[in-house]
Amino acid sequence: MRVVTVSVNGLREAISKGFFEWLAEQDADVVAVQDHRVRVAEIEDDPALTPEGYQAWFVDAENPESGGVGFYTRHFPKAIIYGFNYGPADMEGRYLQADFQNVSVASVLAPAADEAGGEEARDAFMEAFLTHTGKTARKRRQYIICANLQTAHRDEDADSFFHRQPVSGFLPHERAWMDELFNQQGYLDAFRSLEADERTATWWPEWARNWRRAPGWRTDYQMLTPGLHDALEDGWIDTDAGFSDHAPVVMDYRISPE
């Protein structure tokens, strides 16, 4: 089972820059999309917003400019779950879950500090999300959580330029959220488990010129509940994709979705 997660920074713009052409070469079973910035009704009414061979499952935000998440899937899910019972995030379309026969996959978009509500709203989301992931980790069902958390975890996940900057996304308490996910709750950072020391990024700031060479952060994750740690086969970050300011994360698992 191949799972892709990508924060597209606007679905229509990503499509115009080659998103679907890139996807046609990936042979992905599940594609978790964040920050699509369109209405669900638009996706339902416009076939050009769904790649050939896939079904679309999306949730939007009250303000479509604030994000929204979704899935493209080759296999029909057993269930789709909207939200994780945290009102602000559910209204902002920040969580969608697709349940398949052998695994559940979530698509998650954390708020950034420069969005409405600022740091306070971001911190409140992460506390609520950590409560949710803690409960999820204790379930018998296994999960792949695909997320743009707007946060880099380890020193290797952010260019050394950002180690010296007091900016949201690499603050001590934000990195402590990640410590709780991976160290206390038992989630596996899929990419980091394959490339323990590789310094790489999935996101580059808009202001950075020549963005693939500029300072960046690894803010996009596939996180596995404990029962899936041995199911991971291979994976990579495609820094050459070029249709968004985020790079796709591609992971292969020894799991059948059916």
Short mmCIF file of the C-alpha atoms (twelve columns), coordinates in Angstrom:
data_MODEL
# 
_entry.id   MODEL 
# 
loop_
_atom_site.group_PDB 
_atom_site.id 
_atom_site.type_symbol 
_atom_site.label_atom_id 
_atom_site.label_alt_id 
_atom_site.label_comp_id 
_atom_site.label_asym_id 
_atom_site.label_seq_id 
_atom_site.Cartn_x 
_atom_site.Cartn_y 
_atom_site.Cartn_z 
_atom_site.pdbx_PDB_model_num 
ATOM 1   C CA . MET A 1   0.000   0.000  0.000   1 
ATOM 2   C CA . ARG A 2   1.491   3.336  -1.067  1 
ATOM 3   C CA . VAL A 3   0.419   6.441  0.845   1 
ATOM 4   C CA . VAL A 4   1.242   9.996  -0.212  1 
ATOM 5   C CA . THR A 5   0.768   13.070 1.936   1 
ATOM 6   C CA . VAL A 6   1.099   16.561 0.493   1 
ATOM 7   C CA . SER A 7   0.092   20.062 1.504   1 
ATOM 8   C CA . VAL A 8   -0.848  21.573 -1.849  1 
ATOM 9   C CA . ASN A 9   -1.127  25.264 -0.947  1 
ATOM 10  C CA . GLY A 10  -4.328  25.530 -3.003  1 
ATOM 11  C CA . LEU A 11  -5.611  22.574 -5.032  1 
ATOM 12  C CA . ARG A 12  -6.427  24.425 -8.250  1 
ATOM 13  C CA . GLU A 13  -3.004  26.071 -8.371  1 
ATOM 14  C CA . ALA A 14  -1.260  22.773 -7.637  1 
ATOM 15  C CA . ILE A 15  -3.180  21.080 -10.480 1 
ATOM 16  C CA . SER A 16  -2.186  23.883 -12.841 1 
ATOM 17  C CA . LYS A 17  1.461   23.276 -11.876 1 
ATOM 18  C CA . GLY A 18  1.375   19.548 -12.589 1 
ATOM 19  C CA . PHE A 19  0.038   17.860 -9.444  1 
ATOM 20  C CA . PHE A 20  -2.067  15.299 -11.311 1 
ATOM 21  C CA . GLU A 21  0.679   14.567 -13.836 1 
ATOM 22  C CA . TRP A 22  3.042   13.895 -10.935 1 
ATOM 23  C CA . LEU A 23  0.421   11.736 -9.191  1 
ATOM 24  C CA . ALA A 24  -0.152  9.626  -12.318 1 
ATOM 25  C CA . GLU A 25  3.461   8.421  -12.005 1 
ATOM 26  C CA . GLN A 26  3.258   7.444  -8.322  1 
ATOM 27  C CA . ASP A 27  0.924   4.409  -8.298  1 
ATOM 28  C CA . ALA A 28  -0.437  5.624  -4.939  1 
ATOM 29  C CA . ASP A 29  -3.352  3.913  -3.191  1 
ATOM 30  C CA . VAL A 30  -4.182  6.788  -0.823  1 
ATOM 31  C CA . VAL A 31  -3.295  10.454 -1.257  1 
ATOM 32  C CA . ALA A 32  -3.797  12.640 1.817   1 
ATOM 33  C CA . VAL A 33  -4.194  16.296 0.817   1 
ATOM 34  C CA . GLN A 34  -3.951  19.329 3.080   1 
ATOM 35  C CA . ASP A 35  -4.617  23.035 2.503   1 
ATOM 36  C CA . HIS A 36  -6.748  22.498 -0.614  1 
ATOM 37  C CA . ARG A 37  -8.674  25.826 -0.311  1 
ATOM 38  C CA . VAL A 38  -11.742 24.765 -2.274  1 
ATOM 39  C CA . ARG A 39  -15.328 23.905 -1.394  1 
ATOM 40  C CA . VAL A 40  -16.438 20.280 -1.340  1 
ATOM 41  C CA . ALA A 41  -19.230 21.241 -3.720  1 
ATOM 42  C CA . GLU A 42  -16.636 22.409 -6.256  1 
ATOM 43  C CA . ILE A 43  -14.902 19.030 -6.150  1 
ATOM 44  C CA . GLU A 44  -18.209 17.204 -6.538  1 
ATOM 45  C CA . ASP A 45  -19.243 19.401 -9.489  1 
ATOM 46  C CA . ASP A 46  -15.937 19.626 -11.353 1 
ATOM 47  C CA . PRO A 47  -14.384 16.343 -12.588 1 
ATOM 48  C CA . ALA A 48  -11.155 18.219 -13.350 1 
ATOM 49  C CA . LEU A 49  -10.483 18.397 -9.593  1 
ATOM 50  C CA . THR A 50  -10.248 14.599 -9.212  1 
ATOM 51  C CA . PRO A 51  -7.460  12.600 -10.899 1 
ATOM 52  C CA . GLU A 52  -8.391  9.685  -13.142 1 
ATOM 53  C CA . GLY A 53  -8.776  6.407  -11.285 1 
ATOM 54  C CA . TYR A 54  -9.428  7.973  -7.866  1 
ATOM 55  C CA . GLN A 55  -12.381 8.858  -5.663  1 
ATOM 56  C CA . ALA A 56  -12.375 12.161 -3.780  1 
ATOM 57  C CA . TRP A 57  -13.248 12.547 -0.090  1 
ATOM 58  C CA . PHE A 58  -12.826 16.094 1.174   1 
ATOM 59  C CA . VAL A 59  -13.854 18.428 3.974   1 
ATOM 60  C CA . ASP A 60  -13.655 22.197 3.677   1 
ATOM 61  C CA . ALA A 61  -13.398 25.050 6.148   1 
ATOM 62  C CA . GLU A 62  -15.961 27.729 6.937   1 
ATOM 63  C CA . ASN A 63  -13.441 30.067 5.324   1 
ATOM 64  C CA . PRO A 64  -12.083 28.130 2.330   1 
ATOM 65  C CA . GLU A 65  -8.935  30.262 2.321   1 
ATOM 66  C CA . SER A 66  -7.945  28.727 5.678   1 
ATOM 67  C CA . GLY A 67  -7.225  25.263 4.340   1 
ATOM 68  C CA . GLY A 68  -9.289  22.091 4.370   1 
ATOM 69  C CA . VAL A 69  -8.117  18.485 4.031   1 
ATOM 70  C CA . GLY A 70  -9.088  15.438 2.002   1 
ATOM 71  C CA . PHE A 71  -8.203  12.187 0.288   1 
ATOM 72  C CA . TYR A 72  -7.932  10.741 -3.161  1 
ATOM 73  C CA . THR A 73  -8.342  6.963  -2.875  1 
ATOM 74  C CA . ARG A 74  -8.245  4.058  -5.304  1 
ATOM 75  C CA . HIS A 75  -10.155 1.831  -2.889  1 
ATOM 76  C CA . PHE A 76  -13.576 2.547  -1.425  1 
ATOM 77  C CA . PRO A 77  -13.242 3.273  2.327   1 
ATOM 78  C CA . LYS A 78  -15.375 1.399  4.853   1 
ATOM 79  C CA . ALA A 79  -16.072 4.722  6.575   1 
ATOM 80  C CA . ILE A 80  -15.173 8.410  6.418   1 
ATOM 81  C CA . ILE A 81  -14.947 10.284 9.718   1 
ATOM 82  C CA . TYR A 82  -15.134 14.077 9.757   1 
ATOM 83  C CA . GLY A 83  -13.293 15.844 12.563  1 
ATOM 84  C CA . PHE A 84  -11.918 14.612 15.886  1 
ATOM 85  C CA . ASN A 85  -14.442 16.191 18.252  1 
ATOM 86  C CA . TYR A 86  -12.620 19.480 18.729  1 
ATOM 87  C CA . GLY A 87  -14.968 22.258 17.625  1 
ATOM 88  C CA . PRO A 88  -12.565 24.889 16.220  1 
ATOM 89  C CA . ALA A 89  -10.615 22.328 14.179  1 
ATOM 90  C CA . ASP A 90  -13.760 20.609 12.944  1 
ATOM 91  C CA . MET A 91  -15.211 23.918 11.733  1 
ATOM 92  C CA . GLU A 92  -11.919 24.739 10.028  1 
ATOM 93  C CA . GLY A 93  -11.773 21.394 8.201   1 
ATOM 94  C CA . ARG A 94  -8.521  20.248 9.784   1 
ATOM 95  C CA . TYR A 95  -9.138  16.497 10.178  1 
ATOM 96  C CA . LEU A 96  -10.534 13.751 7.958   1 
ATOM 97  C CA . GLN A 97  -10.181 9.995  8.472   1 
ATOM 98  C CA . ALA A 98  -10.643 7.173  5.973   1 
ATOM 99  C CA . ASP A 99  -11.130 3.680  7.417   1 
ATOM 100 C CA . PHE A 100 -10.053 0.767  5.239   1 
ATOM 101 C CA . GLN A 101 -10.196 -2.953 5.994   1 
ATOM 102 C CA . ASN A 102 -6.769  -3.167 7.635   1 
ATOM 103 C CA . VAL A 103 -5.836  0.409  8.521   1 
ATOM 104 C CA . SER A 104 -7.194  3.912  9.035   1 
ATOM 105 C CA . VAL A 105 -5.542  6.924  7.420   1 
ATOM 106 C CA . ALA A 106 -5.997  10.483 8.684   1 
ATOM 107 C CA . SER A 107 -5.305  13.756 6.870   1 
ATOM 108 C CA . VAL A 108 -4.495  16.615 9.259   1 
ATOM 109 C CA . LEU A 109 -3.639  20.298 8.904   1 
ATOM 110 C CA . ALA A 110 -2.473  22.170 12.002  1 
ATOM 111 C CA . PRO A 111 -3.036  25.933 12.143  1 
ATOM 112 C CA . ALA A 112 -0.085  28.224 11.611  1 
ATOM 113 C CA . ALA A 113 0.745   30.947 14.103  1 
ATOM 114 C CA . ASP A 114 0.006   33.677 11.547  1 
ATOM 115 C CA . GLU A 115 -3.594  32.496 11.026  1 
ATOM 116 C CA . ALA A 116 -6.647  33.791 12.903  1 
ATOM 117 C CA . GLY A 117 -6.213  33.254 16.616  1 
ATOM 118 C CA . GLY A 118 -2.423  33.219 16.373  1 
ATOM 119 C CA . GLU A 119 -0.250  31.253 18.789  1 
ATOM 120 C CA . GLU A 120 -3.075  30.745 21.277  1 
ATOM 121 C CA . ALA A 121 -5.294  28.980 18.724  1 
ATOM 122 C CA . ARG A 122 -2.368  26.944 17.455  1 
ATOM 123 C CA . ASP A 123 -1.400  25.796 20.958  1 
ATOM 124 C CA . ALA A 124 -5.018  24.908 21.770  1 
ATOM 125 C CA . PHE A 125 -5.270  22.816 18.605  1 
ATOM 126 C CA . MET A 126 -2.095  20.904 19.379  1 
ATOM 127 C CA . GLU A 127 -3.182  20.143 22.926  1 
ATOM 128 C CA . ALA A 128 -6.528  18.830 21.644  1 
ATOM 129 C CA . PHE A 129 -4.812  16.880 18.885  1 
ATOM 130 C CA . LEU A 130 -2.388  15.265 21.340  1 
ATOM 131 C CA . THR A 131 -5.346  14.141 23.433  1 
ATOM 132 C CA . HIS A 132 -6.851  12.593 20.303  1 
ATOM 133 C CA . THR A 133 -3.635  10.860 19.217  1 
ATOM 134 C CA . GLY A 134 -3.169  9.503  22.726  1 
ATOM 135 C CA . LYS A 135 -6.583  7.836  22.563  1 
ATOM 136 C CA . THR A 136 -5.929  6.616  19.029  1 
ATOM 137 C CA . ALA A 137 -2.628  4.995  20.019  1 
ATOM 138 C CA . ARG A 138 -4.466  2.840  22.569  1 
ATOM 139 C CA . LYS A 139 -7.019  1.459  20.106  1 
ATOM 140 C CA . ARG A 140 -6.763  -1.977 18.513  1 
ATOM 141 C CA . ARG A 141 -7.176  -0.429 15.051  1 
ATOM 142 C CA . GLN A 142 -3.948  0.863  13.498  1 
ATOM 143 C CA . TYR A 143 -3.512  4.352  12.022  1 
ATOM 144 C CA . ILE A 144 -1.346  6.244  9.559   1 
ATOM 145 C CA . ILE A 145 -1.630  9.935  10.405  1 
ATOM 146 C CA . CYS A 146 -0.650  12.137 7.456   1 
ATOM 147 C CA . ALA A 147 -0.157  15.666 8.672   1 
ATOM 148 C CA . ASN A 148 1.195   19.085 7.964   1 
ATOM 149 C CA . LEU A 149 1.863   20.043 11.581  1 
ATOM 150 C CA . GLN A 150 3.591   23.348 10.711  1 
ATOM 151 C CA . THR A 151 6.360   22.218 13.086  1 
ATOM 152 C CA . ALA A 152 9.828   20.748 12.694  1 
ATOM 153 C CA . HIS A 153 10.850  18.255 15.356  1 
ATOM 154 C CA . ARG A 154 14.581  17.527 15.473  1 
ATOM 155 C CA . ASP A 155 17.617  19.652 14.656  1 
ATOM 156 C CA . GLU A 156 17.925  17.673 11.410  1 
ATOM 157 C CA . ASP A 157 14.394  18.786 10.470  1 
ATOM 158 C CA . ALA A 158 15.204  22.491 10.240  1 
ATOM 159 C CA . ASP A 159 18.051  24.332 8.598   1 
ATOM 160 C CA . SER A 160 20.565  25.658 11.109  1 
ATOM 161 C CA . PHE A 161 19.414  29.175 10.156  1 
ATOM 162 C CA . PHE A 162 16.153  28.488 12.032  1 
ATOM 163 C CA . HIS A 163 17.930  27.139 15.106  1 
ATOM 164 C CA . ARG A 164 18.793  30.749 15.892  1 
ATOM 165 C CA . GLN A 165 15.372  32.265 15.180  1 
ATOM 166 C CA . PRO A 166 12.549  32.621 17.751  1 
ATOM 167 C CA . VAL A 167 9.891   31.726 15.176  1 
ATOM 168 C CA . SER A 168 6.815   29.529 15.510  1 
ATOM 169 C CA . GLY A 169 7.340   26.070 14.098  1 
ATOM 170 C CA . PHE A 170 10.589  25.394 15.931  1 
ATOM 171 C CA . LEU A 171 9.956   26.753 19.428  1 
ATOM 172 C CA . PRO A 172 10.807  24.580 22.438  1 
ATOM 173 C CA . HIS A 173 7.199   23.913 23.449  1 
ATOM 174 C CA . GLU A 174 6.284   23.042 19.848  1 
ATOM 175 C CA . ARG A 175 9.116   20.554 19.625  1 
ATOM 176 C CA . ALA A 176 7.920   19.161 22.972  1 
ATOM 177 C CA . TRP A 177 4.550   18.313 21.318  1 
ATOM 178 C CA . MET A 178 6.464   16.175 18.876  1 
ATOM 179 C CA . ASP A 179 8.441   14.571 21.685  1 
ATOM 180 C CA . GLU A 180 5.162   13.528 23.300  1 
ATOM 181 C CA . LEU A 181 3.846   12.045 20.050  1 
ATOM 182 C CA . PHE A 182 6.941   9.982  19.362  1 
ATOM 183 C CA . ASN A 183 8.448   9.345  22.783  1 
ATOM 184 C CA . GLN A 184 5.456   9.072  25.114  1 
ATOM 185 C CA . GLN A 185 2.581   8.007  22.849  1 
ATOM 186 C CA . GLY A 186 4.686   5.617  20.775  1 
ATOM 187 C CA . TYR A 187 4.083   6.924  17.249  1 
ATOM 188 C CA . LEU A 188 6.723   6.249  14.617  1 
ATOM 189 C CA . ASP A 189 7.939   9.069  12.377  1 
ATOM 190 C CA . ALA A 190 7.963   7.033  9.167   1 
ATOM 191 C CA . PHE A 191 10.496  9.072  7.223   1 
ATOM 192 C CA . ARG A 192 12.869  9.589  10.133  1 
ATOM 193 C CA . SER A 193 12.842  5.864  10.885  1 
ATOM 194 C CA . LEU A 194 14.219  5.269  7.375   1 
ATOM 195 C CA . GLU A 195 16.625  8.216  7.258   1 
ATOM 196 C CA . ALA A 196 17.721  8.727  10.845  1 
ATOM 197 C CA . ASP A 197 20.215  11.521 10.264  1 
ATOM 198 C CA . GLU A 198 19.388  12.958 6.851   1 
ATOM 199 C CA . ARG A 199 18.933  16.719 6.900   1 
ATOM 200 C CA . THR A 200 16.026  17.422 4.596   1 
ATOM 201 C CA . ALA A 201 12.937  19.608 4.303   1 
ATOM 202 C CA . THR A 202 9.368   19.417 3.039   1 
ATOM 203 C CA . TRP A 203 8.550   23.134 3.187   1 
ATOM 204 C CA . TRP A 204 10.358  26.284 2.133   1 
ATOM 205 C CA . PRO A 205 9.180   29.805 3.044   1 
ATOM 206 C CA . GLU A 206 7.590   31.859 0.292   1 
ATOM 207 C CA . TRP A 207 10.190  34.571 0.687   1 
ATOM 208 C CA . ALA A 208 13.067  32.169 0.048   1 
ATOM 209 C CA . ARG A 209 14.409  32.456 -3.474  1 
ATOM 210 C CA . ASN A 210 15.669  29.344 -5.249  1 
ATOM 211 C CA . TRP A 211 13.490  27.584 -2.716  1 
ATOM 212 C CA . ARG A 212 14.803  24.044 -3.129  1 
ATOM 213 C CA . ARG A 213 18.241  25.274 -2.000  1 
ATOM 214 C CA . ALA A 214 17.049  27.785 0.588   1 
ATOM 215 C CA . PRO A 215 16.621  27.081 4.321   1 
ATOM 216 C CA . GLY A 216 13.616  24.840 4.928   1 
ATOM 217 C CA . TRP A 217 11.767  22.759 7.509   1 
ATOM 218 C CA . ARG A 218 10.423  19.211 7.568   1 
ATOM 219 C CA . THR A 219 6.848   19.934 8.637   1 
ATOM 220 C CA . ASP A 220 5.005   17.128 6.787   1 
ATOM 221 C CA . TYR A 221 4.749   13.688 8.373   1 
ATOM 222 C CA . GLN A 222 3.385   10.191 8.165   1 
ATOM 223 C CA . MET A 223 3.071   8.948  11.740  1 
ATOM 224 C CA . LEU A 224 2.299   5.332  12.589  1 
ATOM 225 C CA . THR A 225 0.613   3.812  15.625  1 
ATOM 226 C CA . PRO A 226 2.738   1.188  17.410  1 
ATOM 227 C CA . GLY A 227 1.201   -1.827 15.653  1 
ATOM 228 C CA . LEU A 228 2.386   -0.560 12.253  1 
ATOM 229 C CA . HIS A 229 6.052   -0.028 13.070  1 
ATOM 230 C CA . ASP A 230 7.047   -3.231 11.252  1 
ATOM 231 C CA . ALA A 231 4.781   -2.577 8.263   1 
ATOM 232 C CA . LEU A 232 6.895   0.218  6.784   1 
ATOM 233 C CA . GLU A 233 8.825   -0.860 3.680   1 
ATOM 234 C CA . ASP A 234 10.274  2.211  2.005   1 
ATOM 235 C CA . GLY A 235 9.705   5.906  1.494   1 
ATOM 236 C CA . TRP A 236 11.075  9.256  0.418   1 
ATOM 237 C CA . ILE A 237 10.423  12.979 0.160   1 
ATOM 238 C CA . ASP A 238 10.103  14.162 -3.440  1 
ATOM 239 C CA . THR A 239 11.822  17.533 -3.329  1 
ATOM 240 C CA . ASP A 240 11.685  17.769 -7.135  1 
ATOM 241 C CA . ALA A 241 7.876   17.667 -7.444  1 
ATOM 242 C CA . GLY A 242 7.558   21.456 -7.705  1 
ATOM 243 C CA . PHE A 243 3.756   21.934 -7.757  1 
ATOM 244 C CA . SER A 244 3.560   23.309 -4.178  1 
ATOM 245 C CA . ASP A 245 5.839   24.987 -1.654  1 
ATOM 246 C CA . HIS A 246 5.555   21.683 0.254   1 
ATOM 247 C CA . ALA A 247 7.195   18.497 -1.019  1 
ATOM 248 C CA . PRO A 248 5.164   15.256 -1.062  1 
ATOM 249 C CA . VAL A 249 6.035   12.480 1.392   1 
ATOM 250 C CA . VAL A 250 5.661   9.009  -0.193  1 
ATOM 251 C CA . MET A 251 5.637   5.836  1.939   1 
ATOM 252 C CA . ASP A 252 5.167   2.148  1.113   1 
ATOM 253 C CA . TYR A 253 3.618   -0.273 3.624   1 
ATOM 254 C CA . ARG A 254 3.130   -4.020 3.846   1 
ATOM 255 C CA . ILE A 255 -0.619  -3.485 4.228   1 
ATOM 256 C CA . SER A 256 -3.548  -4.227 1.972   1 
ATOM 257 C CA . PRO A 257 -6.282  -1.569 2.017   1 
ATOM 258 C CA . GLU A 258 -8.876  -4.214 1.187   1 
# 
